[in-house]
mmCIF file of C-alpha atoms in Angstrom:
data_model
loop_
_atom_site.group_PDB
_atom_site.id
_atom_site.type_symbol
_atom_site.label_atom_id
_atom_site.label_comp_id
_atom_site.label_asym_id
_atom_site.label_seq_id
_atom_site.Cartn_x
_atom_site.Cartn_y
_atom_site.Cartn_z
ATOM 1 C CA UNK A 1 -132.666 45.260 -10.156
ATOM 2 C CA UNK A 2 -128.958 45.607 -10.957
ATOM 3 C CA UNK A 3 -129.073 49.276 -9.925
ATOM 4 C CA UNK A 4 -130.757 48.298 -6.638
ATOM 5 C CA UNK A 5 -128.086 45.691 -5.876
ATOM 6 C CA UNK A 6 -125.319 48.138 -6.819
ATOM 7 C CA UNK A 7 -126.582 50.885 -4.515
ATOM 8 C CA UNK A 8 -127.404 48.692 -1.532
ATOM 9 C CA UNK A 9 -124.514 46.238 -1.761
ATOM 10 C CA UNK A 10 -121.572 48.169 -3.112
ATOM 11 C CA UNK A 11 -118.342 48.508 -1.202
ATOM 12 C CA UNK A 12 -117.199 51.691 0.414
ATOM 13 C CA UNK A 13 -114.512 53.856 -1.152
ATOM 14 C CA UNK A 14 -112.751 53.989 2.209
ATOM 15 C CA UNK A 15 -109.514 52.040 2.655
ATOM 16 C CA UNK A 16 -111.188 49.994 5.389
ATOM 17 C CA UNK A 17 -113.321 48.211 2.785
ATOM 18 C CA UNK A 18 -116.947 47.300 3.354
ATOM 19 C CA UNK A 19 -119.270 48.732 5.964
ATOM 20 C CA UNK A 20 -120.052 45.186 7.174
ATOM 21 C CA UNK A 21 -117.362 42.624 8.004
ATOM 22 C CA UNK A 22 -117.690 39.021 9.168
ATOM 23 C CA UNK A 23 -115.511 36.963 11.474
ATOM 24 C CA UNK A 24 -115.368 34.673 14.482
ATOM 25 C CA UNK A 25 -114.781 35.713 18.071
ATOM 26 C CA UNK A 26 -114.820 34.088 21.502
ATOM 27 C CA UNK A 27 -118.618 34.094 21.527
ATOM 28 C CA UNK A 28 -119.047 32.675 18.026
ATOM 29 C CA UNK A 29 -119.828 34.233 14.651
ATOM 30 C CA UNK A 30 -119.701 38.015 14.599
ATOM 31 C CA UNK A 31 -120.865 40.606 12.098
ATOM 32 C CA UNK A 32 -119.215 43.993 12.585
ATOM 33 C CA UNK A 33 -121.007 47.108 11.312
ATOM 34 C CA UNK A 34 -118.771 50.161 11.068
ATOM 35 C CA UNK A 35 -121.024 53.227 11.161
ATOM 36 C CA UNK A 36 -118.038 55.583 10.838
ATOM 37 C CA UNK A 37 -117.713 54.647 7.157
ATOM 38 C CA UNK A 38 -119.006 56.804 4.321
ATOM 39 C CA UNK A 39 -122.054 54.999 2.886
ATOM 40 C CA UNK A 40 -123.406 57.604 0.439
ATOM 41 C CA UNK A 41 -126.890 57.162 1.880
ATOM 42 C CA UNK A 42 -127.947 60.577 0.598
ATOM 43 C CA UNK A 43 -127.505 59.353 -2.989
ATOM 44 C CA UNK A 44 -129.702 56.339 -2.274
ATOM 45 C CA UNK A 45 -132.413 58.537 -0.780
ATOM 46 C CA UNK A 46 -132.429 60.883 -3.778
ATOM 47 C CA UNK A 47 -132.591 58.022 -6.284
ATOM 48 C CA UNK A 48 -135.307 56.256 -4.286
ATOM 49 C CA UNK A 49 -137.347 59.454 -4.117
ATOM 50 C CA UNK A 50 -137.219 60.246 -7.833
ATOM 51 C CA UNK A 51 -137.849 56.633 -8.883
ATOM 52 C CA UNK A 52 -140.485 55.476 -6.401
ATOM 53 C CA UNK A 53 -142.546 58.645 -5.879
ATOM 54 C CA UNK A 54 -143.743 58.938 -9.515
ATOM 55 C CA UNK A 55 -144.596 55.227 -9.509
ATOM 56 C CA UNK A 56 -146.640 55.612 -6.324
ATOM 57 C CA UNK A 57 -148.441 58.689 -7.674
ATOM 58 C CA UNK A 58 -149.168 56.963 -10.994
ATOM 59 C CA UNK A 59 -150.680 53.952 -9.245
ATOM 60 C CA UNK A 60 -152.760 56.125 -6.933
ATOM 61 C CA UNK A 61 -154.055 58.349 -9.742
ATOM 62 C CA UNK A 62 -154.897 55.269 -11.843
ATOM 63 C CA UNK A 63 -157.160 54.009 -9.067
ATOM 64 C CA UNK A 64 -158.627 57.216 -7.620
ATOM 65 C CA UNK A 65 -158.085 59.803 -10.371
ATOM 66 C CA UNK A 66 -155.649 62.667 -10.875
ATOM 67 C CA UNK A 67 -157.527 65.036 -8.537
ATOM 68 C CA UNK A 68 -156.891 62.666 -5.630
ATOM 69 C CA UNK A 69 -153.164 63.551 -5.654
ATOM 70 C CA UNK A 70 -153.769 66.940 -4.027
ATOM 71 C CA UNK A 71 -153.216 67.350 -0.275
ATOM 72 C CA UNK A 72 -156.248 69.413 0.796
ATOM 73 C CA UNK A 73 -158.069 70.226 4.022
ATOM 74 C CA UNK A 74 -160.192 67.128 3.487
ATOM 75 C CA UNK A 75 -157.136 64.915 3.911
ATOM 76 C CA UNK A 76 -155.395 63.927 7.140
ATOM 77 C CA UNK A 77 -152.715 66.587 6.591
ATOM 78 C CA UNK A 78 -154.072 69.987 5.624
ATOM 79 C CA UNK A 79 -150.643 71.490 4.906
ATOM 80 C CA UNK A 80 -147.514 70.061 3.340
ATOM 81 C CA UNK A 81 -145.258 71.276 6.166
ATOM 82 C CA UNK A 82 -147.282 69.309 8.706
ATOM 83 C CA UNK A 83 -146.946 66.233 6.539
ATOM 84 C CA UNK A 84 -143.156 66.528 6.289
ATOM 85 C CA UNK A 85 -142.758 67.236 10.010
ATOM 86 C CA UNK A 86 -144.984 64.304 10.962
ATOM 87 C CA UNK A 87 -143.142 61.953 8.624
ATOM 88 C CA UNK A 88 -139.812 63.004 10.147
ATOM 89 C CA UNK A 89 -141.094 62.387 13.677
ATOM 90 C CA UNK A 90 -142.491 59.011 12.664
ATOM 91 C CA UNK A 91 -139.560 57.903 10.489
ATOM 92 C CA UNK A 92 -136.915 58.824 13.054
ATOM 93 C CA UNK A 93 -138.229 59.242 16.613
ATOM 94 C CA UNK A 94 -141.152 56.802 16.605
ATOM 95 C CA UNK A 95 -139.046 54.343 14.616
ATOM 96 C CA UNK A 96 -136.277 54.466 17.237
ATOM 97 C CA UNK A 97 -138.805 54.232 20.088
ATOM 98 C CA UNK A 98 -140.357 51.086 18.633
ATOM 99 C CA UNK A 99 -136.935 49.533 18.070
ATOM 100 C CA UNK A 100 -135.931 50.335 21.666
ATOM 101 C CA UNK A 101 -139.107 48.730 23.041
ATOM 102 C CA UNK A 102 -138.511 45.585 20.986
ATOM 103 C CA UNK A 103 -134.855 45.381 22.050
ATOM 104 C CA UNK A 104 -135.837 45.712 25.711
ATOM 105 C CA UNK A 105 -138.572 43.058 25.398
ATOM 106 C CA UNK A 106 -136.436 40.460 23.628
ATOM 107 C CA UNK A 107 -133.184 41.344 25.421
ATOM 108 C CA UNK A 108 -133.935 42.857 28.881
ATOM 109 C CA UNK A 109 -130.419 44.230 29.371
ATOM 110 C CA UNK A 110 -130.735 46.261 26.156
ATOM 111 C CA UNK A 111 -131.851 49.479 27.858
ATOM 112 C CA UNK A 112 -128.339 49.840 29.266
ATOM 113 C CA UNK A 113 -126.736 49.381 25.857
ATOM 114 C CA UNK A 114 -128.861 51.561 23.556
ATOM 115 C CA UNK A 115 -126.973 54.549 22.132
ATOM 116 C CA UNK A 116 -127.501 57.205 19.490
ATOM 117 C CA UNK A 117 -124.511 58.109 17.378
ATOM 118 C CA UNK A 118 -123.990 60.891 14.877
ATOM 119 C CA UNK A 119 -121.895 60.080 11.814
ATOM 120 C CA UNK A 120 -120.002 63.242 10.811
ATOM 121 C CA UNK A 121 -118.973 61.840 7.443
ATOM 122 C CA UNK A 122 -122.442 61.475 5.993
ATOM 123 C CA UNK A 123 -124.492 63.549 8.467
ATOM 124 C CA UNK A 124 -126.724 60.748 9.724
ATOM 125 C CA UNK A 125 -127.904 59.669 13.148
ATOM 126 C CA UNK A 126 -128.372 56.029 14.061
ATOM 127 C CA UNK A 127 -129.734 54.160 17.038
ATOM 128 C CA UNK A 128 -127.552 51.164 17.781
ATOM 129 C CA UNK A 129 -127.188 48.498 20.414
ATOM 130 C CA UNK A 130 -123.755 48.186 22.009
ATOM 131 C CA UNK A 131 -123.413 44.627 23.207
ATOM 132 C CA UNK A 132 -124.228 41.039 22.335
ATOM 133 C CA UNK A 133 -127.151 41.619 20.007
ATOM 134 C CA UNK A 134 -128.151 38.754 17.740
ATOM 135 C CA UNK A 135 -128.854 39.545 14.105
ATOM 136 C CA UNK A 136 -132.331 38.031 14.482
ATOM 137 C CA UNK A 137 -133.064 40.630 17.180
ATOM 138 C CA UNK A 138 -131.841 43.379 14.882
ATOM 139 C CA UNK A 139 -134.088 42.087 12.084
ATOM 140 C CA UNK A 140 -137.159 41.769 14.302
ATOM 141 C CA UNK A 141 -136.777 45.250 15.792
ATOM 142 C CA UNK A 142 -136.145 46.967 12.473
ATOM 143 C CA UNK A 143 -138.743 45.117 10.407
ATOM 144 C CA UNK A 144 -141.470 45.665 13.015
ATOM 145 C CA UNK A 145 -140.638 49.352 13.425
ATOM 146 C CA UNK A 146 -140.387 49.899 9.666
ATOM 147 C CA UNK A 147 -143.705 48.173 9.057
ATOM 148 C CA UNK A 148 -145.569 50.242 11.654
ATOM 149 C CA UNK A 149 -143.914 53.536 10.660
ATOM 150 C CA UNK A 150 -143.950 53.180 6.880
ATOM 151 C CA UNK A 151 -145.202 50.104 5.090
ATOM 152 C CA UNK A 152 -148.539 49.642 6.879
ATOM 153 C CA UNK A 153 -149.519 53.361 6.635
ATOM 154 C CA UNK A 154 -148.641 53.243 2.925
ATOM 155 C CA UNK A 155 -151.020 50.315 2.395
ATOM 156 C CA UNK A 156 -153.709 51.995 4.521
ATOM 157 C CA UNK A 157 -153.419 55.160 2.432
ATOM 158 C CA UNK A 158 -154.013 53.190 -0.757
ATOM 159 C CA UNK A 159 -156.963 51.298 0.746
ATOM 160 C CA UNK A 160 -158.794 54.360 2.110
ATOM 161 C CA UNK A 161 -157.877 56.520 -0.902
ATOM 162 C CA UNK A 162 -156.071 59.254 1.046
ATOM 163 C CA UNK A 163 -152.912 60.322 -0.764
ATOM 164 C CA UNK A 164 -151.689 62.395 2.182
ATOM 165 C CA UNK A 165 -151.233 59.197 4.202
ATOM 166 C CA UNK A 166 -149.271 57.716 1.278
ATOM 167 C CA UNK A 167 -147.036 60.791 1.117
ATOM 168 C CA UNK A 168 -146.542 60.614 4.876
ATOM 169 C CA UNK A 169 -145.609 56.917 4.779
ATOM 170 C CA UNK A 170 -143.336 57.355 1.763
ATOM 171 C CA UNK A 171 -141.377 60.175 3.412
ATOM 172 C CA UNK A 172 -141.163 58.190 6.655
ATOM 173 C CA UNK A 173 -139.582 55.310 4.759
ATOM 174 C CA UNK A 174 -136.995 57.656 3.262
ATOM 175 C CA UNK A 175 -135.943 58.797 6.735
ATOM 176 C CA UNK A 176 -135.010 55.244 7.772
ATOM 177 C CA UNK A 177 -133.725 54.077 4.393
ATOM 178 C CA UNK A 178 -130.226 53.780 5.904
ATOM 179 C CA UNK A 179 -131.557 51.030 8.181
ATOM 180 C CA UNK A 180 -133.249 49.337 5.224
ATOM 181 C CA UNK A 181 -129.866 49.263 3.517
ATOM 182 C CA UNK A 182 -128.342 47.519 6.532
ATOM 183 C CA UNK A 183 -131.148 44.947 6.649
ATOM 184 C CA UNK A 184 -130.620 44.223 2.966
ATOM 185 C CA UNK A 185 -126.888 43.709 3.407
ATOM 186 C CA UNK A 186 -127.362 41.469 6.457
ATOM 187 C CA UNK A 187 -129.746 39.121 4.649
ATOM 188 C CA UNK A 188 -127.050 36.487 3.989
ATOM 189 C CA UNK A 189 -125.906 36.173 7.605
ATOM 190 C CA UNK A 190 -127.270 33.730 10.163
ATOM 191 C CA UNK A 191 -129.780 35.075 12.656
ATOM 192 C CA UNK A 192 -127.684 33.505 15.427
ATOM 193 C CA UNK A 193 -124.632 35.633 14.591
ATOM 194 C CA UNK A 194 -123.707 38.371 17.027
ATOM 195 C CA UNK A 195 -124.148 41.859 15.599
ATOM 196 C CA UNK A 196 -121.713 44.485 16.860
ATOM 197 C CA UNK A 197 -121.230 48.143 15.999
ATOM 198 C CA UNK A 198 -118.044 50.142 15.681
ATOM 199 C CA UNK A 199 -118.573 53.831 16.372
ATOM 200 C CA UNK A 200 -116.544 56.919 17.102
#
């Protein structure tokens, strides 16, 4: 638990300080997220992969047997490359699409404000909303998209006994782990606060 808190809550080595800052502006409480900062997300992904994947495989093999861990033609994904490609599409593109739909539904002017930015310092892309987005909207959009793209398929894979679906869901989660980190760090802020991004 201490390692989890350290990785997802630690401060940046940059002179600017933390990735997230809090203050008050003309429109009320504001939470500023600086996506130009170095967040070492690649380290988090590697640690998450090597810690969580063996646990998932151990649980699955305990229920369905060791032979069930193979991705064969009888599974949803007959080849590993298809599984990785599908998880990337789901974890990035479908995830962003679902977030965009939610933003537009709960904040109709959002379609004019949605942007995709590339962070050169840590080689990550992020969909962000430029404007007066409430933190509760950010939470709803991300949690719904993450559930549909990762958490629900992971549960379905365990229920139906298909490990390829579990692999697919697990890899999808890794692709949006940067957003999970942001959700974790925003947990202490009020849902009424305005969430703004700073980007190059």
